[in-house]
């Protein structure tokens, strides 16, 4: 069987980390695409030279030509500009919308059968725009945010309860912005509801609220600390989990920005929900029962995504 081909559009901080993780896991051959000349080629060479030490067989190449992503099985998109301190994800809208147009056309012309994972911010709007520009079916274009946001939530809960992160199953719904909805009612420590665990451990409810708040602002906290650029290790490993679910037909249930056509009372938008990822891409969206408060919070998040889409439509008349 021929090796799979993973195309990474954007060879910056996340792109480079994705290339390393994909090669190390021998998911397939890796093509790093970027508009910056020399940089993807340089990173590809550097990463190739990890092979003999780490013992992986993967051909890693860098390119500035979309023709080189032809036939890719998975495309992961990080192309664009990341947040700078003080900048909201939405400030990125204008710049990154133009980037999505170029990337969408590159995918349409070279690998229309690929499973496409968008990471570029503002995520829920960019994944929608990328789908529109590429013309791929909705089940083959998905946004990565929920896996990362849930991992942040899980990390903070594990620290609070002093338990292994392996036993924490935490869950975030909604858009990838400050309005995201960490759902405590579906988060457990190996099946023990977080609220019960808090009672057992003597953790105040207000402390759980602080953890929810820290999760919502988790990206900004890292942006502030780094001083230049945004998180890249955990975003990359999150997208790799999604790509593996597709390539291995794993049917994993992962929170991701999936296209909704009625579920959660949302129609025609990409919003973070639990979705099944297998060989057909997004094979289904799971609609869970939410409390009134969670429903209201989700609605706020959905409204924020809607506003971004309207702004996109104002910026590009083809949308
Ligand atoms: O959860 C999530 N979805 C996210 C999203 C978590 C963290 C960061 N998130 C967003 O990912 C972030 O706000 C950015 O929009 C992307 C990529 O972040 P990264 O840290 O990798 O940014 P870099 O290092 O600036 O890399 C972006 C690369 C850079 O090399 C540019 O030259 C390139 O994108 N770029 C392009 N490549 C191809 N085509 C075009 N048009 C283009 N424009 C810029």
Coordinates of C-alpha atoms in Angstrom, one line a residue, residues 13 41 67 145 225 257 260 273 287 290 319:
X13 CA 5.1 27.2 14.5
X41 CA 12.3 23.8 2.4
X67 CA 1.1 21.4 -7.4
X145 CA -10.4 23.8 18.5
X225 CA 3.3 34.8 28.2
X257 CA -15.9 22.6 14.6
X260 CA -24.4 21.9 11.6
X273 CA -19.7 19.9 18.9
X287 CA -26.5 16.1 20.0
X290 CA -27.9 20.6 27.8
X319 CA -19.3 34.4 0.0

